Amino acid sequence: MPSINDFAIKLANVNGTGSASANGLLMQTIFRMGIPVAGKNLFPSNIQGLPTWYEIRVSGAGYGARALDYDLMVAMNAQTYAKDVQEVRSGGYLLYDSTWPLPKELHRDDVKFLGVPLSEMLTKTVPEPRTRILLKNIMYSGSLAALLNLDMEIVEELIRESYGKKQALLDANRQALHQGYEYAKANLECPLPFRCEKMDANRDKILIDGNTATALGAIYAGATVAAWYPITPATSVMDAFKAFADRYRVDPETKKNNYAFLQAEDELAAIGMVIGASWAGARSFTSTAGPGISLMSELIGLAYYAEIPAVIFDIQRTGPSTGMPTRTQQSDIMMCAYASHGDTKHILLFPSNPNECFDFAVKSFDLAEQFQTPVFMLSDLDIGMNDWVVDRLRWDDNYKPNRGKVLTSEELDSIKTYYRYSPEDADHVAARTLPGINEKGTYFTRGSGHNRLGGYTETPSEYQEVMHRLLKKHWSVAKYVPEAVIERKYGATFGIVTVGGCDLACREAIDILDADGIPVNYMRIRGFPFGPEVERFIMDQPFCYVVEQNRDAQLRALLTLETRVPKDKLQSITAYGGYPLSAKSVVEGIHHKRDQKHIATQDLAVMAE
Amino acid sequence: MPSINDFAIKLANVNGTGSASANGLLMQTIFRMGIPVAGKNLFPSNIQGLPTWYEIRVSGAGYGARALDYDLMVAMNAQTYAKDVQEVRSGGYLLYDSTWPLPKELHRDDVKFLGVPLSEMLTKTVPEPRTRILLKNIMYSGSLAALLNLDMEIVEELIRESYGKKQALLDANRQALHQGYEYAKANLECPLPFRCEKMDANRDKILIDGNTATALGAIYAGATVAAWYPITPATSVMDAFKAFADRYRVDPETKKNNYAFLQAEDELAAIGMVIGASWAGARSFTSTAGPGISLMSELIGLAYYAEIPAVIFDIQRTGPSTGMPTRTQQSDIMMCAYASHGDTKHILLFPSNPNECFDFAVKSFDLAEQFQTPVFMLSDLDIGMNDWVVDRLRWDDNYKPNRGKVLTSEELDSIKTYYRYSPEDADHVAARTLPGINEKGTYFTRGSGHNRLGGYTETPSEYQEVMHRLLKKHWSVAKYVPEAVIERKYGATFGIVTVGGCDLACREAIDILDADGIPVNYMRIRGFPFGPEVERFIMDQPFCYVVEQNRDAQLRALLTLETRVPKDKLQSITAYGGYPLSAKSVVEGIHHKRDQKHIATQDLAVMAE
Amino acid sequence: MPSIAKPIVTHPSLEKNSLGLNLRAYEGAMSTLCAGCGHDSVTAAVVRAAWKLSIEPHKMAKFSGIGCSSKTPTYFVSGAHGFNSAHGRMPAIATGGGAANRSLISIGISGDGDSLSIGIGQLAHAIRRNLNIVYIIENNGVYGLTKGQFSASADIGSKSKKGEANRISPIDPVMLALSLGATFVARSFSGEKEQLVPIIEAAFKHNGLALIDVISPCVTFNDHEGSTKSYLYTRKHDYHVTDSDVVFPVDELVANISRNGHTAVTMHDGSVLHFTQTPEGYDPRDRAKVFAYLQQHQQEGKVPTGILFIDESQPDMHGVLGTTEEPLTQVPYETLCPGSGELEKLMEEFR
Amino acid sequence: MPSIAKPIVTHPSLEKNSLGLNLRAYEGAMSTLCAGCGHDSVTAAVVRAAWKLSIEPHKMAKFSGIGCSSKTPTYFVSGAHGFNSAHGRMPAIATGGGAANRSLISIGISGDGDSLSIGIGQLAHAIRRNLNIVYIIENNGVYGLTKGQFSASADIGSKSKKGEANRISPIDPVMLALSLGATFVARSFSGEKEQLVPIIEAAFKHNGLALIDVISPCVTFNDHEGSTKSYLYTRKHDYHVTDSDVVFPVDELVANISRNGHTAVTMHDGSVLHFTQTPEGYDPRDRAKVFAYLQQHQQEGKVPTGILFIDESQPDMHGVLGTTEEPLTQVPYETLCPGSGELEKLMEEFR
Ligand SMILES: Cc1ncc(C[n+]2csc(CCOP(=O)(O)OP(=O)(O)O)c2C)c(N)n1
Ligand SMILES: Cc1ncc(C[n+]2csc(CCOP(=O)(O)OP(=O)(O)O)c2C)c(N)n1
Ligand code: SF4
Ligand code: SF4
Ligand SMILES: [Mg+2]
Ligand SMILES: [Mg+2]
């Protein structure tokens, strides 16, 4: 029985050879066919010549987590043949360039080999070697279209959209596409037993990556000063912001920019610029990854202590140190929560997909200004750089930015004396003033010891008074961060707690477990400090598995420290190899844990994917 | 009844007026009289003109923690009269300059005022105003000698040691001293009811600050490359290292230095130099405070991941941000334990006094090289910059530095192939090689993803293998760090757990509680990762108070995360105003907690001293 | 009275400026620096320059890093917002502040440690961006606040208080700025108010980063014999290369030459910077020649002072960024947010 | 075969150097850079220079930061220890390495991003310290590894791949180094092996920090028309100011003038750096003149190359520090530890 809209393919290529456009073409075709689809780009930290993979999971049921068993491998990289062939599921297929005989590294008895003489066909029609390399991707896409029953009209349309104005390129691509398509139709088992059929699941959906959505959030939030230093995987937030700003933020009359885009000399400068701009009254942000946060640590403490808003998008990658810059991880949680020396605690937001990136980016600015403090939005490479099918982003025109307590010139005129850090409101926030507004509101901002009036102090009680208020202020934030998403199942005997992009894998795992007769409750945390529902959920469970993508169980650590739940309620499942999480890893992790008798605090599940 | 060798005095001055030499003179006199004594210098972050205090506690019983009630105040700073007079215990005394009438800010009925016409006497004998300012300190020291029954022979001897070669200065100081002494003898109640009597408690003791001892530890450990950036309160470690090196490390023949002293351009560079030097095979260290650690974060992760030794002396001060640079705190514990992005865990050593600073400084180098990883010794301003009476430092000439697994050229010749990260020993450490030794041992050090052979990798399983080994390596350290100091009392119903310089205040508090019929068990932690005795001690108690000097109960947090003890075993007592801890704060904190019914996780005792 | 309280910087003049404010209105809190510290004189010069230019106090934004020098913004123009940031990070903070609100009149005060050691990267890049700011380095050759270590500006051979001679080659902020393409480079001496005040005035007028290296002796740690940053040494070696004055309005200006035959430069707001003294053949607009001139005179042991270089033709940071004239902080949210309609349209591109 | 595998840098020559090693012995792992990347040519030049100088491979220490350029130490002298550190932090790491073991022959490879943006402070201070290292900046005007953003060395007007022109004033590492007192400053072009190899040789001979700014085009992101760091542009504007060669032993040297009348400089180890070509009146030992010369020629659009400045008279870092000749790593512990007797004596001072 053929399996319709439920399979996974993997494309193995060399980076810098144009495979990205073919990957996108396939993804978009399936998307436009109305079928839920997910793409994971596993690329190297290199510009040209190293192995790169792209995984496409087609799931009519809507499962978008990473698949681990591939029905079809497109093996275009000789360096990785041996490894790639092993990843095909038993009974699966492998497409290769049959210009040359089947390489011996590709041997496996339980896999079917689909040969397409790509190079041979291209050599005949395309004289220029570099163009041949690029067109090969389109050619095998044509074969895949035939094999997977893709809608060729959509494929053609997409090619037209890409190359519409460049007739020569358009023709070349079209030709390669059709050659690949025809060859497969004529010579291969088309369609394969797993294949696509049109659906209508994507009417209200878009295909977008998290970094683009984050940038759009910053635009809609009214951010005007963007400061950054290039770093993978955070760079594309800034590329997108710049592109959107050039579109939406140029004054139609004067042609002048309603934004300032500052490529800083490093991350220390980037966060400094954000702090300076926020202090002056602009909505300002930076985007970075782990190494950048390490470098920003000192100034983050300044913003915390002097109470200056700052929005930081941390697109997490695999650490420590340079680590694996093009691999994902959730390993900056603890660092961001407590960044900088001395006693500090910061607001964290955890989006799980591009749609939430958009919403939470906006929320970041609101919270940063409301609480006059740094806010970290912790995205990651998987969310940020992969293409996700999510609900269309929506905007409520009634939205008014929450600029927090900022005294206007008139308000200043009406009060007797202004002090920076008092009086405080119920959330322990005091009103700030902006420079350039009114002499009555001027004060001296400092990272050194200060009292509730804003004056310099070295007196313990005065210093402590401010520090204690900061702690209470932090706790007040709990009711303003996005609530945890909680789903309960009848008869559940334990819960899964997770965060960010683990969402899809955990939900799928829960369905799998449910099908196995193991109902599981679910909570996805979306903000820190934790709202009361977080503690309540955990308390309600006999115990929970905390699923996360780092070695040291950092979310569990934060839950342990910042809620009152007993430690033995929280058991840890981690997968930190750098690839997006799969449901299989979660399910296996849970089975593995359930088999263990004793669960030691420091016993971390180490699983290689 | 007079109170012998049991009182506290406080000297209130303006900084930059030479009061430090008088403070030292008094301290050393009492020390040489064989009496246990402790000094606490409460100085401003400023060079000249702001209030500064010095507290001297004389305690025949050997209590060296900060006192909070002063028997005698030496009020030499008009700016702080009003505040200073309030700190005298009821029935206590205040010494002032009676050249002018008693200032009205100094009014209190229950305090006795001792007037000495300091300025008047000086104006008569000393023509130069700046000299007068300096000599005033010596003059009131003379009065104090009379009032407190100090041994004038010792005082004179000390003055001779200081000014021996400068006859004019010596004479001027002597004259001022005697004028002050004679005036007091003639006009004031001498000696006061609290006073000194010679003892013989200091035969095996020295009077030393922790930073000097730390520097000496680095010298004895054989450290050759010191890199740093000036910062209070860490600077004096380096000043002392330089002075000792100039004495012990200059080749007598060539006059060349057997050390390199690098004043770096900032802390990022300082740690970079340490890492480079350690990588090349030198014992190397830096000394800094919180802001420096924040800035070093990125490279600390590099050293962790690439497995390079590095010794960092963190002389903690009050954070966050610039905070109060001349005030003490223990607020870098969490940051140092987990410094840098990604999953990292570091070795921490916690000395409690200068003697341990010396021992643990040596230990830091041994552990850093044995485990090829950064080691933080967390001292603080109180330990580092105050003068402590401690046992003489001793050196065992049998000590051999533990350089860890480093292959010699001969060893390299004898093996087939060298790989950087395997094979590992029982402690999960692999042998390293040094540059310049043998071509067979060369490898490429990197902070990017690497496998067990040291090769570049982006493969999850290879990456995880190394990361998991690093975790196991970290756990192995537990048996090598200094064991916790544990003292049990019969009948104790709870324990006190503390760290570092809180030692004296906690022990004194335990004596006080014991006297009140409340026996308490005691544990002082000296290293992280925690040894098994730490968990065992806590498990053995119904509950423990974790006493520490930071707002967020950072030691408790670390114990919560890194042991298996249930959270409710650990209750928190914090004092974080920036002054050294007193027993009174501990006792009051405990009474306060015991009065509370419910102890919430996040309820921190905020106490103003 | 034992305390060495320093009087608030006072001036006999109660003369009013065009805003009707007297000097007092430009003063700040009482200094907590050492009596005699050069920095206090720089403070006084800033007070006077701001007063003379009739800057509205609250339009000013004062930035600094950490150090004795960085404390000084507390001591002038208390009617302005101040930001005493972190060590070496003032340039970035000021860049953000200036980016957000270009109508602020920014002044940054830093030290030789703050700007030439830990902060040299940020200084260099602020120069590149030509951030609109008066950037004063109060240069004393040491780290004052951490008790007198040599800074990167210490000359070779200059002696510490203990008598040790510096042997590492110094960074000269003036040379550095020139090589980085700075558009306004000056040097002065805290003891030379007559020269310093007009330089600060011109710096405020400059459209871009105006770097002023002010030799400002540290009386506590670097004012002894053997120091090349002492009052005595500086006074002895101070060599006025240029003197200048800002004049408005523009009338007598012909082809960049002022009445007296010296160079004149028209500033951004139309006022004119008249050089009242320049050496024969010295053109403060010729970077290469200025560099060579300084190199030569410094080799001879001189400390050349004055406005040494100026290029008023370069765009400042906002010019480069093409930012709107209105401060970004004042662009209404409605203008900034594209609204739901645009988003709906945009979503079609993600299908 | 779809993969673009690049061959190991090969050379026809199997000639042996004085250690009996051929070029191969100085090669490294296969490059993973883009085909045609300028950095691979710099790698080849380093290989050749190290071979020519008969450097014992394991005596060499290779340092780098992060970037495409910083990857290259993997591609040469695999018999040497290498340290691929963190972005912008190579100078400090190399300083530590050199401090610990002065017998190491250090080479640092960096990029314009690595050294002029995030790392400019460390570069500046390594120059000041005159660390003994060959410091190569593989300068392509962009951040290659992060996909082509302008770096701080991008010229005004140089266009990005998308066509946007840079408007921020560039940092020229040569000018910067000159203004910071660097003792060896050179520029070359990755496409000019004949010039580059001898420069690297001389740099290895130099006692101190030898800065070589090598224009090394990024074929993927900055080799298009409109870029001033493309192969085409650089080839067209390359202007050999000096050519030079290292010769040993010293015999024909008279008063710093070599046979042909050009400058000659005696290096630390006694070998001689002969300038084989210098313009009339150009003295590579006169900092001010070199600066002026470069300023002028760069204004004319030239890219002046060669060893531009050298001062062999300054002490290197160890000279300044007065460190013992023996590498500190080899001083026996017994010499370092004062022992219990000294400690007992010392304790008396703390009473
Ligand atoms: C990150 C960091 N490192 C070190 C310090 C300590 N520190 C404070 S001021 C200062 C140097 C100040 O020198 P300079 O800028 O020349 O100012 P001056 O006091 O001489 O006016 C240093 C190193 C700090 N505050 N922060
Ligand atoms: C702290 C930190 N910030 C950012 C990055 C990302 N990053 C990697 S390489 C690079 C720039 C490299 O540019 P350059 O030094 O010119 O080398 P090229 O690739 O051009 O040779 C950047 C910004 C990083 N690795 N670390
Ligand atoms: S220490 Fe030096 S720089 Fe600091 S205030 Fe005193 S004199 Fe000025
Ligand atoms: S991206 Fe540019 S710098 Fe990097 S390897 Fe490719 S060509 Fe070279
Ligand atoms: Mg200074
Ligand atoms: Mg580059």
CSV table of C-alpha atoms in Angstrom, one decimal, chain B residues 28 31-32 158 202-208 212 216 219-222 224-225 244 247-249 251 254-266 268-270 272-277 279-282 298-299 302 308 358 392-397 399-401 433-439 441-448, chain D residues 21 25 56-64 66 70-74 78-87 89 91-102 104 118 121-123 125-126 129 317-318 321-326 328-331 333-351:
chain,number,residue,atom,x,y,z
B,28,GLN,CA,51.0,45.6,64.3
B,31,PHE,CA,49.8,41.8,67.1
B,32,ARG,CA,53.3,42.1,68.5
B,158,LEU,CA,57.6,50.0,64.5
B,202,ASN,CA,51.0,35.1,68.1
B,203,ARG,CA,54.2,33.2,68.3
B,204,ASP,CA,53.4,31.0,65.3
B,205,LYS,CA,51.3,33.7,63.6
B,206,ILE,CA,51.7,36.3,61.0
B,207,LEU,CA,49.8,39.3,60.0
B,208,ILE,CA,49.1,39.2,56.3
B,212,THR,CA,50.0,38.9,49.3
B,216,LEU,CA,53.4,34.0,47.3
B,219,ILE,CA,55.7,32.2,43.3
B,220,TYR,CA,56.0,28.9,45.2
B,221,ALA,CA,53.9,27.0,42.7
B,222,GLY,CA,56.5,28.0,40.0
B,224,THR,CA,56.3,32.1,35.4
B,225,VAL,CA,53.8,34.1,33.3
B,244,PHE,CA,58.3,38.8,45.2
B,247,ARG,CA,63.3,39.3,44.9
B,248,TYR,CA,63.2,35.6,44.2
B,249,ARG,CA,63.2,35.3,40.5
B,251,ASP,CA,69.0,35.2,38.0
B,254,THR,CA,72.6,37.3,34.4
B,255,LYS,CA,70.2,39.6,36.3
B,256,LYS,CA,67.6,38.4,33.9
B,257,ASN,CA,64.1,37.5,35.1
B,258,ASN,CA,62.8,34.0,35.5
B,259,TYR,CA,59.3,35.3,35.0
B,260,ALA,CA,57.3,37.4,32.6
B,261,PHE,CA,55.0,40.1,34.0
B,262,LEU,CA,52.5,41.3,31.4
B,263,GLN,CA,50.2,44.2,32.1
B,264,ALA,CA,47.6,43.5,29.5
B,265,GLU,CA,45.4,46.0,27.7
B,266,ASP,CA,42.3,44.5,29.3
B,268,LEU,CA,40.2,39.7,27.5
B,269,ALA,CA,43.8,39.9,26.7
B,270,ALA,CA,44.9,38.9,30.1
B,272,GLY,CA,44.3,35.1,26.5
B,273,MET,CA,47.9,35.5,27.5
B,274,VAL,CA,47.3,33.0,30.4
B,275,ILE,CA,45.8,30.5,28.0
B,276,GLY,CA,48.6,31.0,25.5
B,277,ALA,CA,51.3,30.6,28.1
B,279,TRP,CA,49.2,26.0,26.3
B,280,ALA,CA,52.9,26.5,25.7
B,281,GLY,CA,53.7,24.8,29.0
B,282,ALA,CA,54.2,27.6,31.6
B,298,GLU,CA,34.4,33.7,26.1
B,299,LEU,CA,38.0,32.6,26.4
B,302,LEU,CA,37.8,28.1,24.9
B,308,ILE,CA,44.0,24.2,28.5
B,358,PHE,CA,48.6,30.5,49.8
B,392,ARG,CA,52.8,31.2,59.5
B,393,LEU,CA,52.9,30.0,55.9
B,394,ARG,CA,54.8,26.8,55.6
B,395,TRP,CA,56.4,25.1,52.7
B,396,ASP,CA,57.2,21.4,52.2
B,397,ASP,CA,60.3,21.1,50.2
B,399,TYR,CA,56.4,19.3,47.0
B,400,LYS,CA,56.6,18.5,43.3
B,401,PRO,CA,54.3,20.4,41.0
B,433,THR,CA,52.0,17.8,24.4
B,434,LEU,CA,53.8,21.1,24.3
B,435,PRO,CA,54.9,23.1,21.3
B,436,GLY,CA,58.5,23.1,20.3
B,437,ILE,CA,59.2,19.6,21.7
B,438,ASN,CA,58.8,17.0,19.1
B,439,GLU,CA,57.2,16.9,15.7
B,441,GLY,CA,53.4,15.4,19.3
B,442,THR,CA,52.1,18.3,17.2
B,443,TYR,CA,48.4,18.8,16.9
B,444,PHE,CA,45.9,21.5,16.2
B,445,THR,CA,44.2,23.2,19.2
B,446,ARG,CA,40.8,24.5,18.5
B,447,GLY,CA,37.7,25.8,20.2
B,448,SER,CA,35.6,24.5,17.3
D,21,LEU,CA,63.5,18.6,4.0
D,25,ALA,CA,57.4,18.7,4.8
D,56,GLU,CA,62.5,23.1,12.1
D,57,PRO,CA,58.7,22.4,11.8
D,58,HIS,CA,58.2,21.6,15.4
D,59,LYS,CA,59.9,24.7,16.5
D,60,MET,CA,57.1,26.7,14.9
D,61,ALA,CA,53.9,27.7,16.6
D,62,LYS,CA,51.0,28.7,14.5
D,63,PHE,CA,48.3,31.0,15.9
D,64,SER,CA,45.1,32.3,14.5
D,66,ILE,CA,38.4,32.8,13.6
D,70,SER,CA,42.3,32.0,10.5
D,71,LYS,CA,41.6,28.4,9.2
D,72,THR,CA,44.7,28.4,7.1
D,73,PRO,CA,47.3,27.4,9.7
D,74,THR,CA,45.8,23.9,9.4
D,78,SER,CA,51.5,20.2,9.9
D,79,GLY,CA,54.7,19.4,11.9
D,80,ALA,CA,54.0,22.5,14.0
D,81,HIS,CA,51.7,23.0,16.9
D,82,GLY,CA,48.7,25.1,15.9
D,83,PHE,CA,46.2,27.1,17.9
D,84,ASN,CA,43.0,28.2,16.2
D,85,SER,CA,41.7,30.4,19.1
D,86,ALA,CA,38.8,32.7,19.3
D,87,HIS,CA,37.7,35.6,17.1
D,89,ARG,CA,42.0,37.0,20.4
D,91,PRO,CA,47.4,38.4,19.6
D,92,ALA,CA,46.9,37.8,23.3
D,93,ILE,CA,47.2,34.0,23.0
D,94,ALA,CA,50.3,34.3,20.9
D,95,THR,CA,51.7,36.8,23.5
D,96,GLY,CA,51.2,34.2,26.2
D,97,GLY,CA,52.7,31.5,24.1
D,98,GLY,CA,55.7,33.7,23.2
D,99,ALA,CA,56.2,34.8,26.8
D,100,ALA,CA,56.2,31.2,28.0
D,101,ASN,CA,58.6,29.9,25.4
D,102,ARG,CA,60.7,32.4,23.6
D,104,LEU,CA,59.1,29.2,19.5
D,118,ILE,CA,37.0,42.7,17.1
D,121,GLY,CA,42.8,46.4,20.5
D,122,GLN,CA,44.9,43.2,20.9
D,123,LEU,CA,46.7,43.9,17.6
D,125,HIS,CA,48.9,46.2,22.0
D,126,ALA,CA,50.8,43.3,20.5
D,129,ARG,CA,54.9,45.1,23.0
D,317,MET,CA,58.9,41.9,24.2
D,318,HIS,CA,61.5,39.8,26.0
D,321,LEU,CA,60.7,42.4,30.0
D,322,GLY,CA,64.3,41.5,30.7
D,323,THR,CA,63.4,37.8,30.6
D,324,THR,CA,66.0,35.1,30.9
D,325,GLU,CA,67.4,33.7,27.6
D,326,GLU,CA,66.2,30.2,28.5
D,328,LEU,CA,60.6,30.1,30.9
D,329,THR,CA,59.1,26.7,30.2
D,330,GLN,CA,62.5,25.2,30.6
D,331,VAL,CA,63.6,26.9,33.8
D,333,TYR,CA,61.1,24.2,39.1
D,334,GLU,CA,63.9,24.1,41.6
D,335,THR,CA,65.1,27.5,40.3
D,336,LEU,CA,61.7,28.9,40.5
D,337,CYS,CA,60.7,27.9,44.0
D,338,PRO,CA,62.5,29.8,46.7
D,339,GLY,CA,62.1,26.9,49.1
D,340,SER,CA,61.1,26.6,52.8
D,341,GLY,CA,64.1,28.4,54.1
D,342,GLU,CA,63.3,31.6,52.3
D,343,LEU,CA,59.7,31.4,53.3
D,344,GLU,CA,60.6,31.1,57.0
D,345,LYS,CA,62.8,34.1,56.6
D,346,LEU,CA,60.1,36.0,54.8
D,347,MET,CA,57.5,35.3,57.4
D,348,GLU,CA,59.5,37.4,59.9
D,349,GLU,CA,58.5,40.4,57.7
D,350,PHE,CA,54.9,39.7,58.4
D,351,ARG,CA,55.2,40.1,62.1
